[in-house]
Coordinates of C-alpha atoms in Angstrom, one line a residue:
I1 CA 34.5 -123.9 -22.1
F2 CA 32.0 -121.2 -22.7
E3 CA 31.7 -119.0 -25.8
I4 CA 32.7 -115.4 -25.2
G5 CA 29.8 -113.1 -24.8
R6 CA 31.1 -109.6 -24.3
D7 CA 29.2 -106.3 -24.4
D8 CA 30.4 -102.8 -24.9
R9 CA 30.7 -101.3 -21.4
S10 CA 31.4 -97.6 -21.9
S11 CA 33.3 -96.0 -19.0
M12 CA 31.8 -93.1 -17.1
I13 CA 34.8 -91.5 -15.4
D14 CA 35.9 -87.9 -14.9
H15 CA 39.2 -86.4 -13.6
R16 CA 39.7 -83.8 -10.9
S17 CA 42.2 -83.3 -8.1
S18 CA 44.7 -85.8 -6.9
C19 CA 44.1 -87.9 -3.8
S20 CA 47.6 -87.1 -2.6
D21 CA 46.1 -84.3 -0.5
L22 CA 42.8 -85.4 0.9
S23 CA 42.0 -81.9 2.1
L24 CA 41.7 -80.9 -1.6
H25 CA 39.4 -83.7 -2.5
Q26 CA 36.6 -82.6 -4.8
D27 CA 33.6 -84.7 -5.9
P28 CA 33.3 -84.9 -9.6
P29 CA 30.0 -84.2 -11.4
V30 CA 27.1 -86.6 -10.7
S31 CA 27.2 -87.4 -14.4
A32 CA 30.5 -89.4 -13.8
P33 CA 29.5 -92.0 -11.1
V34 CA 32.6 -94.2 -11.6
S35 CA 34.9 -91.2 -11.2
A36 CA 33.0 -90.3 -8.1
F37 CA 33.6 -93.7 -6.7
L38 CA 37.3 -93.7 -7.6
R39 CA 38.0 -90.3 -6.1
H40 CA 36.1 -91.0 -3.0
H41 CA 37.5 -94.4 -2.3
Y42 CA 41.0 -94.6 -4.0
R43 CA 42.9 -92.6 -1.4
H44 CA 45.9 -94.7 -0.4
F45 CA 48.6 -97.1 -1.6
N46 CA 48.3 -98.3 -5.2
A47 CA 44.8 -96.9 -5.4
A48 CA 46.1 -93.4 -4.6
A49 CA 49.0 -93.9 -7.1
L50 CA 46.4 -94.6 -9.8
I51 CA 44.7 -91.3 -9.1
D52 CA 47.9 -89.3 -8.8
A53 CA 49.3 -90.8 -12.1
S54 CA 46.1 -90.1 -13.9
T55 CA 46.0 -86.5 -12.7
A56 CA 49.7 -86.0 -13.7
Y57 CA 48.9 -87.6 -17.2
T58 CA 46.2 -85.0 -17.7
A59 CA 48.4 -82.2 -16.5
H60 CA 51.2 -83.3 -18.8
L61 CA 48.9 -83.1 -21.8
D62 CA 47.3 -79.8 -20.7
G63 CA 50.8 -78.3 -20.4
G64 CA 51.4 -79.0 -24.1
G65 CA 53.2 -82.4 -23.7
I66 CA 52.5 -85.5 -25.8
M67 CA 52.4 -89.1 -24.7
M68 CA 53.7 -92.5 -25.8
I69 CA 51.9 -95.6 -24.5
T70 CA 53.8 -98.9 -24.4
M71 CA 52.0 -102.2 -24.2
A72 CA 53.4 -105.6 -23.2
G73 CA 51.5 -108.7 -22.3
A74 CA 48.2 -109.5 -24.0
M75 CA 46.4 -106.2 -23.6
S76 CA 44.8 -106.4 -27.1
T77 CA 43.3 -109.8 -26.3
A78 CA 42.2 -108.3 -23.0
E79 CA 40.3 -105.9 -25.3
L80 CA 42.0 -102.7 -24.1
G81 CA 40.9 -101.2 -27.4
L82 CA 37.5 -100.5 -25.8
L83 CA 39.1 -97.5 -24.2
L84 CA 42.5 -97.1 -26.0
A85 CA 40.8 -96.4 -29.3
E86 CA 38.9 -93.5 -27.7
M87 CA 42.2 -92.3 -26.1
I88 CA 43.7 -92.2 -29.6
R89 CA 40.7 -90.5 -31.2
Q90 CA 40.7 -87.8 -28.5
G91 CA 44.4 -87.0 -28.9
K92 CA 45.4 -88.4 -25.5
V93 CA 48.1 -90.7 -27.2
Q94 CA 50.6 -89.5 -29.8
A95 CA 52.6 -92.7 -30.3
I96 CA 52.5 -96.4 -29.3
T97 CA 55.2 -99.0 -28.8
C98 CA 53.9 -102.5 -28.5
T99 CA 54.9 -106.1 -28.9
G100 CA 54.0 -107.8 -32.2
A101 CA 51.4 -109.8 -30.3
N102 CA 49.5 -106.7 -29.3
L103 CA 49.7 -105.3 -32.8
E104 CA 48.1 -108.3 -34.4
E105 CA 45.8 -109.5 -31.6
D106 CA 43.7 -106.3 -31.8
I107 CA 42.9 -107.2 -35.5
F108 CA 42.4 -110.9 -34.6
N109 CA 39.6 -109.7 -32.2
L110 CA 38.3 -107.3 -34.9
V111 CA 37.8 -110.1 -37.4
A112 CA 37.1 -113.2 -35.3
H113 CA 35.5 -112.0 -32.0
D114 CA 32.5 -114.3 -32.3
F115 CA 34.7 -117.3 -32.6
Y116 CA 36.7 -116.6 -29.4
E117 CA 36.0 -118.8 -26.4
R118 CA 36.4 -117.9 -22.8
V119 CA 37.7 -120.4 -20.3
P120 CA 36.8 -119.0 -16.8
H121 CA 38.0 -122.2 -15.1
Y122 CA 41.4 -122.1 -16.9
R123 CA 43.2 -122.8 -13.6
D124 CA 41.6 -126.2 -13.4
L125 CA 42.5 -127.3 -16.9
T126 CA 44.5 -130.6 -17.1
P127 CA 47.2 -131.3 -19.7
A128 CA 44.6 -133.4 -21.5
D129 CA 42.2 -130.4 -21.6
E130 CA 44.9 -128.2 -23.1
E131 CA 45.6 -130.8 -25.8
A132 CA 41.9 -130.9 -26.6
L133 CA 42.0 -127.1 -27.1
L134 CA 45.1 -127.6 -29.4
A135 CA 43.2 -130.2 -31.4
R136 CA 40.5 -127.6 -32.0
H137 CA 43.1 -125.0 -33.0
M138 CA 42.1 -122.8 -30.0
N139 CA 45.2 -121.0 -28.7
R140 CA 44.8 -120.1 -25.1
V141 CA 45.8 -116.8 -23.5
T142 CA 44.9 -117.1 -19.8
D143 CA 41.1 -117.3 -19.9
T144 CA 40.7 -116.6 -23.6
C145 CA 41.1 -118.9 -26.6
I146 CA 42.1 -117.3 -30.0
P147 CA 40.7 -119.3 -33.0
E148 CA 43.5 -120.1 -35.4
M149 CA 41.5 -120.3 -38.6
E150 CA 39.1 -117.4 -38.2
A151 CA 41.7 -115.0 -36.6
M152 CA 45.3 -115.9 -37.4
R153 CA 44.9 -117.4 -40.9
R154 CA 42.3 -114.8 -41.9
L155 CA 44.8 -112.0 -41.1
E156 CA 47.7 -114.0 -42.6
T157 CA 45.9 -114.3 -46.0
A158 CA 45.4 -110.5 -46.2
V159 CA 48.9 -109.5 -45.0
L160 CA 50.6 -112.0 -47.2
E161 CA 49.1 -110.2 -50.2
E162 CA 50.8 -107.0 -49.0
W163 CA 54.1 -108.8 -48.3
V164 CA 54.2 -110.4 -51.8
A165 CA 53.2 -107.2 -53.6
A166 CA 55.9 -105.2 -51.7
D167 CA 58.5 -107.9 -52.4
Q168 CA 57.8 -107.9 -56.1
A169 CA 57.8 -104.1 -56.2
G170 CA 61.1 -103.9 -54.3
E171 CA 59.4 -102.0 -51.5
R172 CA 59.8 -102.4 -47.8
Y173 CA 57.4 -101.6 -44.9
F174 CA 57.4 -101.8 -41.1
P175 CA 55.0 -104.4 -39.7
H176 CA 52.5 -101.8 -38.5
E177 CA 52.6 -100.1 -42.0
S178 CA 51.7 -103.4 -43.6
F179 CA 48.8 -103.7 -41.2
Y180 CA 47.7 -100.2 -41.9
R181 CA 47.7 -101.0 -45.6
V182 CA 45.5 -104.0 -45.0
L183 CA 43.1 -102.0 -42.9
R184 CA 42.9 -99.2 -45.4
S185 CA 42.3 -101.6 -48.3
G186 CA 39.0 -102.6 -46.8
K187 CA 39.7 -106.3 -47.6
L188 CA 38.9 -107.3 -44.0
E189 CA 35.8 -105.3 -43.5
K190 CA 33.4 -108.1 -44.4
Y191 CA 34.8 -110.0 -41.4
Y192 CA 34.4 -107.3 -38.8
Q193 CA 32.7 -108.8 -35.7
I194 CA 33.0 -105.9 -33.2
D195 CA 32.1 -102.3 -33.5
P196 CA 35.1 -100.8 -35.4
K197 CA 35.2 -97.9 -32.8
N198 CA 36.5 -100.5 -30.3
S199 CA 39.6 -101.4 -32.3
W200 CA 42.7 -99.4 -31.3
M201 CA 44.5 -100.4 -34.5
L202 CA 41.7 -98.9 -36.6
A203 CA 41.8 -95.7 -34.5
A204 CA 45.6 -95.6 -34.9
C205 CA 45.3 -96.2 -38.6
E206 CA 42.8 -93.3 -39.0
K207 CA 45.3 -91.0 -37.2
N208 CA 48.3 -92.5 -39.0
L209 CA 49.7 -92.8 -35.4
P210 CA 53.4 -93.6 -35.2
I211 CA 53.8 -97.2 -33.9
F212 CA 57.1 -98.9 -33.0
V213 CA 57.2 -102.7 -32.7
P214 CA 60.4 -104.1 -31.3
G215 CA 61.0 -107.8 -31.6
W216 CA 58.2 -108.3 -34.1
E217 CA 59.7 -111.6 -35.0
D218 CA 58.3 -112.9 -31.7
S219 CA 54.7 -112.8 -32.8
T220 CA 52.3 -115.1 -34.7
L221 CA 52.5 -113.0 -37.9
G222 CA 56.3 -112.7 -37.5
N223 CA 56.5 -116.4 -37.4
M224 CA 54.3 -116.6 -40.5
F225 CA 56.4 -114.1 -42.4
T226 CA 59.5 -116.2 -41.6
G227 CA 57.7 -119.3 -42.9
H228 CA 56.8 -117.5 -46.1
V229 CA 60.4 -116.4 -46.6
I230 CA 61.7 -120.0 -46.0
S231 CA 59.1 -121.4 -48.5
G232 CA 60.0 -118.8 -51.1
D233 CA 56.6 -117.0 -51.2
V234 CA 58.5 -113.8 -50.2
K235 CA 62.0 -113.6 -51.8
N236 CA 63.6 -110.8 -49.7
V237 CA 63.6 -111.2 -46.0
H238 CA 64.1 -107.4 -45.7
T239 CA 60.7 -106.8 -47.2
V240 CA 59.6 -106.3 -43.6
R241 CA 61.6 -103.7 -41.8
T242 CA 62.3 -104.4 -38.1
G243 CA 64.6 -103.9 -35.2
I244 CA 67.4 -101.4 -35.8
E245 CA 65.4 -99.5 -38.4
Y246 CA 62.5 -99.1 -35.8
M247 CA 65.0 -97.6 -33.4
M248 CA 66.3 -95.2 -36.1
R249 CA 62.7 -94.2 -36.8
L250 CA 62.0 -93.8 -33.1
A251 CA 65.1 -91.6 -32.8
E252 CA 63.9 -89.4 -35.6
W253 CA 60.4 -89.1 -34.1
Y254 CA 61.7 -88.3 -30.6
M255 CA 64.1 -85.6 -31.9
A256 CA 61.3 -84.0 -33.9
N257 CA 58.8 -83.9 -31.0
S258 CA 60.8 -83.7 -27.8
H259 CA 60.9 -79.9 -27.6
V260 CA 57.1 -79.4 -27.2
P261 CA 56.2 -77.8 -23.8
G262 CA 56.5 -80.5 -21.2
G263 CA 58.2 -82.9 -23.5
I264 CA 57.2 -86.5 -24.3
G265 CA 55.6 -88.6 -21.6
F266 CA 56.0 -92.4 -21.2
F267 CA 53.0 -94.5 -20.1
Q268 CA 54.2 -98.1 -19.7
I269 CA 51.8 -101.0 -19.4
G270 CA 53.8 -104.0 -18.2
G271 CA 57.5 -104.3 -18.9
G272 CA 59.8 -106.3 -21.2
I273 CA 60.9 -105.1 -24.6
A274 CA 57.8 -103.0 -25.2
G275 CA 59.0 -100.7 -22.4
D276 CA 62.8 -101.1 -22.5
F277 CA 63.2 -100.5 -26.2
P278 CA 61.6 -97.1 -26.5
I279 CA 62.8 -95.6 -23.3
C280 CA 66.4 -96.3 -24.3
V281 CA 66.2 -93.9 -27.2
V282 CA 67.0 -91.0 -24.8
P283 CA 70.3 -92.3 -23.5
M284 CA 71.2 -93.4 -27.0
L285 CA 70.7 -89.9 -28.3
H286 CA 72.6 -88.4 -25.4
Q287 CA 75.5 -90.9 -25.0
D288 CA 75.9 -92.4 -28.4
L289 CA 75.0 -89.5 -30.7
Q290 CA 76.1 -86.7 -28.2
R291 CA 72.8 -84.8 -28.7
E292 CA 72.9 -82.8 -25.5
D293 CA 69.9 -80.6 -26.4
I294 CA 67.4 -83.5 -26.3
P295 CA 65.2 -83.5 -23.2
V296 CA 64.6 -86.7 -21.2
W297 CA 61.1 -88.1 -20.9
G298 CA 58.8 -85.6 -19.4
Y299 CA 56.5 -88.0 -17.5
F300 CA 56.7 -91.6 -16.5
C301 CA 54.2 -94.1 -15.2
Q302 CA 54.4 -97.9 -15.2
I303 CA 51.6 -100.4 -14.4
S304 CA 53.3 -103.6 -13.3
D305 CA 52.7 -106.7 -11.2
S306 CA 56.3 -107.7 -11.3
T307 CA 58.3 -108.2 -8.1
T308 CA 60.9 -105.5 -7.6
S309 CA 64.0 -107.6 -7.3
Y310 CA 66.7 -109.7 -9.0
G311 CA 67.5 -107.4 -11.9
S312 CA 64.0 -107.5 -13.5
Y313 CA 63.4 -104.7 -15.9
S314 CA 59.7 -105.1 -15.5
G315 CA 60.1 -104.7 -11.8
A316 CA 62.6 -101.9 -11.8
V317 CA 61.4 -98.8 -9.9
P318 CA 61.4 -95.5 -11.8
N319 CA 64.3 -94.0 -9.8
E320 CA 66.6 -96.7 -11.3
K321 CA 66.0 -95.1 -14.7
I322 CA 67.6 -91.9 -13.5
T323 CA 71.0 -93.6 -13.4
W324 CA 70.6 -94.6 -17.1
G325 CA 69.8 -91.0 -18.2
K326 CA 66.2 -91.8 -19.1
L327 CA 64.5 -89.7 -16.4
R328 CA 65.6 -86.8 -14.1
A329 CA 65.1 -86.5 -10.4
D330 CA 62.2 -84.0 -10.9
T331 CA 60.4 -86.0 -13.6
P332 CA 56.9 -86.8 -12.5
K333 CA 57.1 -90.6 -12.0
F334 CA 54.7 -93.2 -10.8
I335 CA 54.5 -97.0 -10.4
I336 CA 51.2 -98.8 -9.8
E337 CA 51.8 -102.3 -8.7
S338 CA 48.7 -104.0 -9.8
D339 CA 46.9 -105.9 -12.7
A340 CA 47.1 -103.8 -15.9
S341 CA 43.9 -105.2 -17.2
I342 CA 42.2 -103.6 -14.1
V343 CA 44.2 -100.4 -13.8
A344 CA 44.7 -99.2 -17.4
P345 CA 41.0 -98.9 -18.2
L346 CA 40.4 -96.9 -15.1
M347 CA 43.2 -94.6 -15.8
F348 CA 42.2 -94.1 -19.4
A349 CA 38.7 -93.3 -18.4
L350 CA 40.0 -90.7 -15.9
V351 CA 42.2 -89.1 -18.5
L352 CA 39.2 -89.0 -20.9
G353 CA 37.2 -87.2 -18.3
W354 CA 34.4 -89.8 -18.3

């Protein structure tokens, strides 16, 4: 097991024409060598889809549209914040839906980065090796171990203060709002172990970005909150707002923003509840609330390595969403069947014009 030693690798990617028509290929400026490489070599199959989807993302924003990004999996532990934070700062993202794990794990990394350990040979670990990690309170996510005491308990202590204060005052907050309050309080600043510009949660907090977190109970902090309610530290289980109220808030946000030119785009990393929950707001508005004047999503892209078969939502092709009233036949839609930890940073850098 080796201690993590990561450095800040800034991307150098620019965006130009799509590779869907090779006759229109243009070389980007020499100041963007990674972009030059991508546009010269990424011409077919999933590589071409990456270029096309990035070009359409930029076109959507340039046409006046706004974008929601959804994150499943462990993208925060994969340190997607290195580029996602800059996407937020530059106005390339207007809302985020993510799992509770992605919400908290960005802050775990922010306050405990130096205590993380990387396990490059994780495929070779025996059950005894895994138990040894458990004994050291190192929780493994693929090749990365999150330190319980320095990351999870450190954040728990800070957020518990917010939960108890809200509980005693009869106030209620969404999970992301409690995290925003912790970050704005400055109580964690003494623990920061990465450059704050690489935390997407800090960037979102600075912008007061709308965040929607379905199924927050299925997260480390969600489990901790449950424990504190059971133990009586928090008296009212409704102190943290979740689930149905998040969908209601999402419906309000969608109705308020859906009539911008080009509408609201949907950029989905992975599948599961992080993607299914927010995209369903459109058929809910149409079919359950009879709001016929609400546009469908104006752009759709999914990065997925799920097999397209057997009823998997994560593996459902975009056209299937037409039958549910989430997209139209003419909605720009893309699927890139590859590893999101590889594809998302490249796409973000293209959209940023680096």
